[in-house]
Amino acid sequence: MTSAQRSLFNVKALNHDYSGVAVLSDINLEVATGERVVILGPSGCGKTSLLHILSGLMSARSGTVDIEGKAPQPGVSSALVFQNPRLLPWRNSAGNIDVVLKSHSKQQKKQRIDELLSRVGLQDHACKWPHELSGGMKQRLALARALALQVPLLLLDEPFANLDPLAREDMQGVLTNLTSLPSGPSMTTVLVTHSVEEALIIGDRIILMAGSPGRFVKEIRLSLGADGEDRRASPEFYIHLADISNQLRSIAKA
């Protein structure tokens, strides 16, 4: 984070355990408004636990999380998008967004829903039910619902892991184009993924985690001179890809 950027949240000396077994150890992180941070690490190293603490869904054993000067609150300071879209099957696409909209008139809700569906490419599917949507469309809808909360921090826990390669690539493009909303605050993003390519396409900064207990071991700041899929045109993309992949293999073996 440069001196010109405003800090959105700080994590200091964070530690957590389950039944006495250390899960996270001395996690420290400062993220600027509008920044896209990606966390990479082996399965079971505590990435999801960290997101749950950032979201306010659970509390750490020790340490602090400060989001715009306050403790995290689900749906207030952040929105969390899961690997499973978790849509309400008894509500159509518009209804799944409507359920999180508060303090809006009926007309305002309709305008907001139309805007969000358009931004994720589902403007022609407002009346479809979740079972009528493809996997990629369901994740688009889950993302639109998260954005409807108009919170400053978007947390994503491997949201594209179950998609086929083309749908995954499509969703990566959608996400990189949704860093801000015209009627809302800049979106700061923390993404957990196992895909190095995805991290390089989406992230401004990549953090590598090791496990037993979960801890940050390296930070990589990216300056690829492009965004999204256009980053693949940079030779540095493939240098980073090989280097980070090798580092993750070493972490997994340690």
mmCIF file of C-alpha atoms in Angstrom:
data_model
loop_
_atom_site.group_PDB
_atom_site.id
_atom_site.type_symbol
_atom_site.label_atom_id
_atom_site.label_comp_id
_atom_site.label_asym_id
_atom_site.label_seq_id
_atom_site.Cartn_x
_atom_site.Cartn_y
_atom_site.Cartn_z
ATOM 1 C CA MET A 1 0.000 0.000 0.000
ATOM 2 C CA THR A 2 1.407 3.383 -0.987
ATOM 3 C CA SER A 3 1.257 6.482 1.201
ATOM 4 C CA ALA A 4 -1.358 7.970 -1.153
ATOM 5 C CA GLN A 5 -3.785 5.090 -0.596
ATOM 6 C CA ARG A 6 -6.273 5.067 2.273
ATOM 7 C CA SER A 7 -6.244 1.997 4.486
ATOM 8 C CA LEU A 8 -9.595 0.186 4.563
ATOM 9 C CA PHE A 9 -8.765 -2.460 7.130
ATOM 10 C CA ASN A 10 -6.005 -3.675 9.408
ATOM 11 C CA VAL A 11 -5.370 -7.079 10.919
ATOM 12 C CA LYS A 12 -2.854 -7.105 13.757
ATOM 13 C CA ALA A 13 -1.256 -10.047 15.603
ATOM 14 C CA LEU A 14 -4.193 -12.337 14.798
ATOM 15 C CA ASN A 15 -4.153 -15.830 16.307
ATOM 16 C CA HIS A 16 -6.815 -18.526 16.302
ATOM 17 C CA ASP A 17 -7.188 -22.153 17.315
ATOM 18 C CA TYR A 18 -9.731 -24.958 17.336
ATOM 19 C CA SER A 19 -9.826 -27.113 20.479
ATOM 20 C CA GLY A 20 -6.342 -25.996 21.397
ATOM 21 C CA VAL A 21 -4.845 -26.668 17.953
ATOM 22 C CA ALA A 22 -3.329 -23.515 16.419
ATOM 23 C CA VAL A 23 -4.962 -22.612 13.092
ATOM 24 C CA LEU A 24 -3.699 -19.063 12.494
ATOM 25 C CA SER A 25 -0.520 -17.551 13.899
ATOM 26 C CA ASP A 26 0.514 -13.883 14.026
ATOM 27 C CA ILE A 27 -1.445 -12.731 10.963
ATOM 28 C CA ASN A 28 -0.810 -9.082 10.084
ATOM 29 C CA LEU A 29 -2.390 -7.429 7.065
ATOM 30 C CA GLU A 30 -3.175 -3.900 5.913
ATOM 31 C CA VAL A 31 -5.302 -3.430 2.799
ATOM 32 C CA ALA A 32 -6.053 -0.195 0.952
ATOM 33 C CA THR A 33 -9.420 0.913 -0.351
ATOM 34 C CA GLY A 34 -9.991 -0.512 -3.829
ATOM 35 C CA GLU A 35 -7.140 -3.020 -3.564
ATOM 36 C CA ARG A 36 -7.534 -6.632 -4.732
ATOM 37 C CA VAL A 37 -5.632 -9.037 -2.488
ATOM 38 C CA VAL A 38 -5.413 -12.753 -3.273
ATOM 39 C CA ILE A 39 -4.447 -15.395 -0.711
ATOM 40 C CA LEU A 40 -2.853 -18.618 -1.966
ATOM 41 C CA GLY A 41 -1.895 -21.622 0.118
ATOM 42 C CA PRO A 42 -2.326 -25.374 0.570
ATOM 43 C CA SER A 43 -5.632 -26.877 1.711
ATOM 44 C CA GLY A 44 -6.154 -26.682 5.447
ATOM 45 C CA CYS A 45 -3.773 -23.776 6.078
ATOM 46 C CA GLY A 46 -6.484 -21.525 7.526
ATOM 47 C CA LYS A 47 -7.502 -19.396 4.536
ATOM 48 C CA THR A 48 -11.237 -19.912 5.050
ATOM 49 C CA SER A 49 -10.944 -19.379 8.807
ATOM 50 C CA LEU A 50 -9.247 -16.054 8.105
ATOM 51 C CA LEU A 51 -12.068 -14.960 5.780
ATOM 52 C CA HIS A 52 -14.667 -15.921 8.386
ATOM 53 C CA ILE A 53 -12.860 -13.788 10.969
ATOM 54 C CA LEU A 54 -12.597 -10.859 8.539
ATOM 55 C CA SER A 55 -16.324 -11.157 7.824
ATOM 56 C CA GLY A 56 -17.269 -11.203 11.500
ATOM 57 C CA LEU A 57 -18.814 -14.676 11.285
ATOM 58 C CA MET A 58 -16.429 -15.800 14.007
ATOM 59 C CA SER A 59 -14.003 -14.203 16.444
ATOM 60 C CA ALA A 60 -10.268 -14.801 16.691
ATOM 61 C CA ARG A 61 -8.685 -16.028 19.922
ATOM 62 C CA SER A 62 -6.447 -12.962 20.014
ATOM 63 C CA GLY A 63 -5.458 -9.999 17.891
ATOM 64 C CA THR A 64 -7.555 -7.311 16.245
ATOM 65 C CA VAL A 65 -9.467 -6.742 13.013
ATOM 66 C CA ASP A 66 -10.319 -3.125 12.240
ATOM 67 C CA ILE A 67 -12.490 -2.273 9.217
ATOM 68 C CA GLU A 68 -12.922 1.476 8.799
ATOM 69 C CA GLY A 69 -12.302 1.919 12.514
ATOM 70 C CA LYS A 70 -14.797 -0.707 13.672
ATOM 71 C CA ALA A 71 -14.943 -4.424 14.416
ATOM 72 C CA PRO A 72 -16.232 -6.514 11.468
ATOM 73 C CA GLN A 73 -19.977 -7.082 11.146
ATOM 74 C CA PRO A 74 -21.449 -9.545 8.603
ATOM 75 C CA GLY A 75 -23.419 -7.752 5.912
ATOM 76 C CA VAL A 76 -22.412 -4.348 7.283
ATOM 77 C CA SER A 77 -18.649 -4.088 6.864
ATOM 78 C CA SER A 78 -18.285 -6.931 4.353
ATOM 79 C CA ALA A 79 -20.023 -9.449 2.112
ATOM 80 C CA LEU A 80 -18.818 -13.045 1.797
ATOM 81 C CA VAL A 81 -19.253 -15.092 -1.397
ATOM 82 C CA PHE A 82 -18.820 -18.838 -0.933
ATOM 83 C CA GLN A 83 -17.746 -21.661 -3.246
ATOM 84 C CA ASN A 84 -21.397 -22.749 -3.217
ATOM 85 C CA PRO A 85 -23.592 -19.806 -4.318
ATOM 86 C CA ARG A 86 -26.139 -20.478 -1.528
ATOM 87 C CA LEU A 87 -29.094 -19.055 -3.421
ATOM 88 C CA LEU A 88 -32.631 -19.260 -2.043
ATOM 89 C CA PRO A 89 -34.382 -21.870 -4.245
ATOM 90 C CA TRP A 90 -37.843 -20.425 -3.567
ATOM 91 C CA ARG A 91 -36.860 -17.011 -4.960
ATOM 92 C CA ASN A 92 -36.090 -16.120 -8.559
ATOM 93 C CA SER A 93 -32.994 -14.158 -9.580
ATOM 94 C CA ALA A 94 -34.530 -10.782 -8.781
ATOM 95 C CA GLY A 95 -35.878 -12.124 -5.497
ATOM 96 C CA ASN A 96 -32.477 -13.372 -4.377
ATOM 97 C CA ILE A 97 -31.192 -9.811 -4.630
ATOM 98 C CA ASP A 98 -34.344 -8.216 -3.242
ATOM 99 C CA VAL A 99 -34.005 -10.164 0.020
ATOM 100 C CA VAL A 100 -30.880 -8.230 1.055
ATOM 101 C CA LEU A 101 -32.092 -4.767 -0.007
ATOM 102 C CA LYS A 102 -33.231 -2.639 2.915
ATOM 103 C CA SER A 103 -34.676 0.859 3.282
ATOM 104 C CA HIS A 104 -35.609 1.018 -0.390
ATOM 105 C CA SER A 105 -38.969 1.845 -1.934
ATOM 106 C CA LYS A 106 -40.451 -0.672 -4.355
ATOM 107 C CA GLN A 107 -39.329 1.422 -7.332
ATOM 108 C CA GLN A 108 -35.850 1.927 -5.894
ATOM 109 C CA LYS A 109 -35.519 -1.809 -5.346
ATOM 110 C CA LYS A 110 -36.487 -2.562 -8.932
ATOM 111 C CA GLN A 111 -33.973 -0.052 -10.280
ATOM 112 C CA ARG A 112 -31.239 -1.422 -8.033
ATOM 113 C CA ILE A 113 -31.976 -5.037 -8.975
ATOM 114 C CA ASP A 114 -32.024 -4.185 -12.683
ATOM 115 C CA GLU A 115 -28.690 -2.368 -12.339
ATOM 116 C CA LEU A 116 -26.998 -5.244 -10.507
ATOM 117 C CA LEU A 117 -28.314 -7.941 -12.836
ATOM 118 C CA SER A 118 -27.081 -5.891 -15.786
ATOM 119 C CA ARG A 119 -23.620 -5.480 -14.261
ATOM 120 C CA VAL A 120 -23.196 -9.246 -13.946
ATOM 121 C CA GLY A 121 -24.770 -10.000 -17.337
ATOM 122 C CA LEU A 122 -28.055 -11.460 -16.046
ATOM 123 C CA GLN A 123 -30.392 -8.680 -17.168
ATOM 124 C CA ASP A 124 -32.431 -11.174 -19.240
ATOM 125 C CA HIS A 125 -32.738 -13.721 -16.426
ATOM 126 C CA ALA A 126 -34.462 -11.775 -13.632
ATOM 127 C CA CYS A 127 -37.431 -14.156 -13.516
ATOM 128 C CA LYS A 128 -35.485 -17.415 -13.673
ATOM 129 C CA TRP A 129 -35.279 -19.718 -10.677
ATOM 130 C CA PRO A 130 -31.925 -20.964 -9.351
ATOM 131 C CA HIS A 131 -32.479 -24.462 -10.764
ATOM 132 C CA GLU A 132 -32.832 -22.910 -14.231
ATOM 133 C CA LEU A 133 -29.416 -21.214 -14.058
ATOM 134 C CA SER A 134 -26.047 -22.667 -15.047
ATOM 135 C CA GLY A 135 -23.231 -22.864 -12.499
ATOM 136 C CA GLY A 136 -21.641 -19.698 -13.838
ATOM 137 C CA MET A 137 -24.950 -17.834 -13.801
ATOM 138 C CA LYS A 138 -25.562 -18.875 -10.189
ATOM 139 C CA GLN A 139 -22.205 -17.445 -9.164
ATOM 140 C CA ARG A 140 -22.947 -14.243 -11.087
ATOM 141 C CA LEU A 141 -26.167 -13.957 -9.095
ATOM 142 C CA ALA A 142 -24.366 -14.648 -5.801
ATOM 143 C CA LEU A 143 -21.901 -11.890 -6.671
ATOM 144 C CA ALA A 144 -24.719 -9.470 -7.537
ATOM 145 C CA ARG A 145 -26.398 -10.238 -4.209
ATOM 146 C CA ALA A 146 -23.147 -9.506 -2.366
ATOM 147 C CA LEU A 147 -22.745 -6.211 -4.216
ATOM 148 C CA ALA A 148 -26.333 -5.282 -3.328
ATOM 149 C CA LEU A 149 -25.235 -4.900 0.288
ATOM 150 C CA GLN A 150 -23.091 -1.904 -0.753
ATOM 151 C CA VAL A 151 -20.383 -2.760 1.751
ATOM 152 C CA PRO A 152 -16.747 -1.632 1.393
ATOM 153 C CA LEU A 153 -15.193 -5.116 1.543
ATOM 154 C CA LEU A 154 -15.900 -8.127 -0.682
ATOM 155 C CA LEU A 155 -14.602 -11.492 0.575
ATOM 156 C CA LEU A 156 -14.524 -14.454 -1.814
ATOM 157 C CA ASP A 157 -13.839 -18.032 -0.722
ATOM 158 C CA GLU A 158 -12.928 -19.938 -3.912
ATOM 159 C CA PRO A 159 -16.164 -18.829 -5.618
ATOM 160 C CA PHE A 160 -15.178 -20.159 -9.051
ATOM 161 C CA ALA A 161 -13.664 -23.496 -8.002
ATOM 162 C CA ASN A 162 -16.624 -25.611 -9.180
ATOM 163 C CA LEU A 163 -16.974 -23.963 -12.593
ATOM 164 C CA ASP A 164 -15.745 -25.346 -15.897
ATOM 165 C CA PRO A 165 -12.680 -23.563 -17.373
ATOM 166 C CA LEU A 166 -14.647 -21.286 -19.722
ATOM 167 C CA ALA A 167 -17.178 -20.278 -17.063
ATOM 168 C CA ARG A 168 -14.351 -19.688 -14.595
ATOM 169 C CA GLU A 169 -12.514 -17.434 -17.040
ATOM 170 C CA ASP A 170 -15.747 -15.561 -17.686
ATOM 171 C CA MET A 171 -16.329 -14.982 -13.965
ATOM 172 C CA GLN A 172 -12.772 -13.773 -13.486
ATOM 173 C CA GLY A 173 -13.511 -11.099 -16.072
ATOM 174 C CA VAL A 174 -16.764 -10.162 -14.360
ATOM 175 C CA LEU A 175 -14.983 -9.763 -11.031
ATOM 176 C CA THR A 176 -12.151 -7.616 -12.362
ATOM 177 C CA ASN A 177 -14.743 -5.293 -13.927
ATOM 178 C CA LEU A 178 -16.663 -4.923 -10.672
ATOM 179 C CA THR A 179 -14.151 -3.128 -8.472
ATOM 180 C CA SER A 180 -16.651 -0.309 -7.953
ATOM 181 C CA LEU A 181 -20.313 0.517 -8.407
ATOM 182 C CA PRO A 182 -21.565 3.870 -9.739
ATOM 183 C CA SER A 183 -23.946 4.245 -6.784
ATOM 184 C CA GLY A 184 -21.728 2.690 -4.118
ATOM 185 C CA PRO A 185 -18.274 2.720 -2.548
ATOM 186 C CA SER A 186 -15.111 1.358 -4.107
ATOM 187 C CA MET A 187 -14.974 -2.393 -3.614
ATOM 188 C CA THR A 188 -11.950 -3.761 -1.832
ATOM 189 C CA THR A 189 -11.530 -7.479 -2.527
ATOM 190 C CA VAL A 190 -9.900 -10.355 -0.677
ATOM 191 C CA LEU A 191 -10.002 -13.569 -2.705
ATOM 192 C CA VAL A 192 -8.987 -17.060 -1.579
ATOM 193 C CA THR A 193 -8.086 -19.442 -4.402
ATOM 194 C CA HIS A 194 -5.894 -22.426 -5.238
ATOM 195 C CA SER A 195 -5.318 -21.184 -8.798
ATOM 196 C CA VAL A 196 -2.095 -19.257 -9.382
ATOM 197 C CA GLU A 197 -3.356 -18.085 -12.783
ATOM 198 C CA GLU A 198 -6.538 -16.753 -11.196
ATOM 199 C CA ALA A 199 -4.488 -14.923 -8.573
ATOM 200 C CA LEU A 200 -2.366 -13.294 -11.269
ATOM 201 C CA ILE A 201 -5.389 -12.294 -13.352
ATOM 202 C CA ILE A 202 -7.338 -10.750 -10.473
ATOM 203 C CA GLY A 203 -4.885 -9.603 -7.820
ATOM 204 C CA ASP A 204 -2.938 -6.429 -7.179
ATOM 205 C CA ARG A 205 -1.139 -8.271 -4.405
ATOM 206 C CA ILE A 206 -0.673 -11.984 -3.707
ATOM 207 C CA ILE A 207 -0.022 -13.416 -0.257
ATOM 208 C CA LEU A 208 1.312 -16.948 0.172
ATOM 209 C CA MET A 209 0.269 -18.902 3.252
ATOM 210 C CA ALA A 210 1.803 -21.951 4.898
ATOM 211 C CA GLY A 211 0.021 -24.210 7.351
ATOM 212 C CA SER A 212 0.385 -25.844 10.779
ATOM 213 C CA PRO A 213 -0.361 -23.186 11.904
ATOM 214 C CA GLY A 214 -1.554 -20.888 9.124
ATOM 215 C CA ARG A 215 0.785 -17.956 8.611
ATOM 216 C CA PHE A 216 1.827 -15.535 5.887
ATOM 217 C CA VAL A 217 5.203 -16.433 4.383
ATOM 218 C CA LYS A 218 5.525 -14.156 1.345
ATOM 219 C CA GLU A 219 3.901 -11.161 -0.322
ATOM 220 C CA ILE A 220 4.115 -10.417 -4.060
ATOM 221 C CA ARG A 221 3.062 -7.030 -5.422
ATOM 222 C CA LEU A 222 2.072 -7.146 -9.078
ATOM 223 C CA SER A 223 2.769 -4.501 -11.712
ATOM 224 C CA LEU A 224 1.797 -6.252 -14.933
ATOM 225 C CA GLY A 225 0.647 -3.074 -16.689
ATOM 226 C CA ALA A 226 -2.804 -4.411 -17.572
ATOM 227 C CA ASP A 227 -5.893 -5.901 -15.980
ATOM 228 C CA GLY A 228 -7.760 -9.177 -16.187
ATOM 229 C CA GLU A 229 -7.012 -11.512 -19.078
ATOM 230 C CA ASP A 230 -4.886 -8.807 -20.756
ATOM 231 C CA ARG A 231 -2.214 -9.572 -18.177
ATOM 232 C CA ARG A 232 -1.419 -12.794 -20.016
ATOM 233 C CA ALA A 233 0.245 -10.685 -22.713
ATOM 234 C CA SER A 234 2.984 -9.731 -20.275
ATOM 235 C CA PRO A 235 6.096 -11.968 -20.094
ATOM 236 C CA GLU A 236 6.160 -11.206 -16.366
ATOM 237 C CA PHE A 237 2.850 -13.058 -16.008
ATOM 238 C CA TYR A 238 4.517 -16.360 -16.868
ATOM 239 C CA ILE A 239 7.594 -15.597 -14.789
ATOM 240 C CA HIS A 240 5.342 -15.014 -11.775
ATOM 241 C CA LEU A 241 3.310 -18.116 -12.662
ATOM 242 C CA ALA A 242 6.345 -20.397 -12.603
ATOM 243 C CA ASP A 243 7.897 -18.768 -9.542
ATOM 244 C CA ILE A 244 4.750 -18.789 -7.394
ATOM 245 C CA SER A 245 3.890 -22.355 -8.431
ATOM 246 C CA ASN A 246 7.357 -23.501 -7.359
ATOM 247 C CA GLN A 247 7.045 -21.661 -4.053
ATOM 248 C CA LEU A 248 3.672 -23.259 -3.337
ATOM 249 C CA ARG A 249 5.095 -26.708 -4.046
ATOM 250 C CA SER A 250 7.911 -25.999 -1.591
ATOM 251 C CA ILE A 251 5.428 -24.772 1.023
ATOM 252 C CA ALA A 252 3.302 -27.907 0.617
ATOM 253 C CA LYS A 253 6.349 -30.156 1.114
ATOM 254 C CA ALA A 254 7.673 -28.309 4.174
#
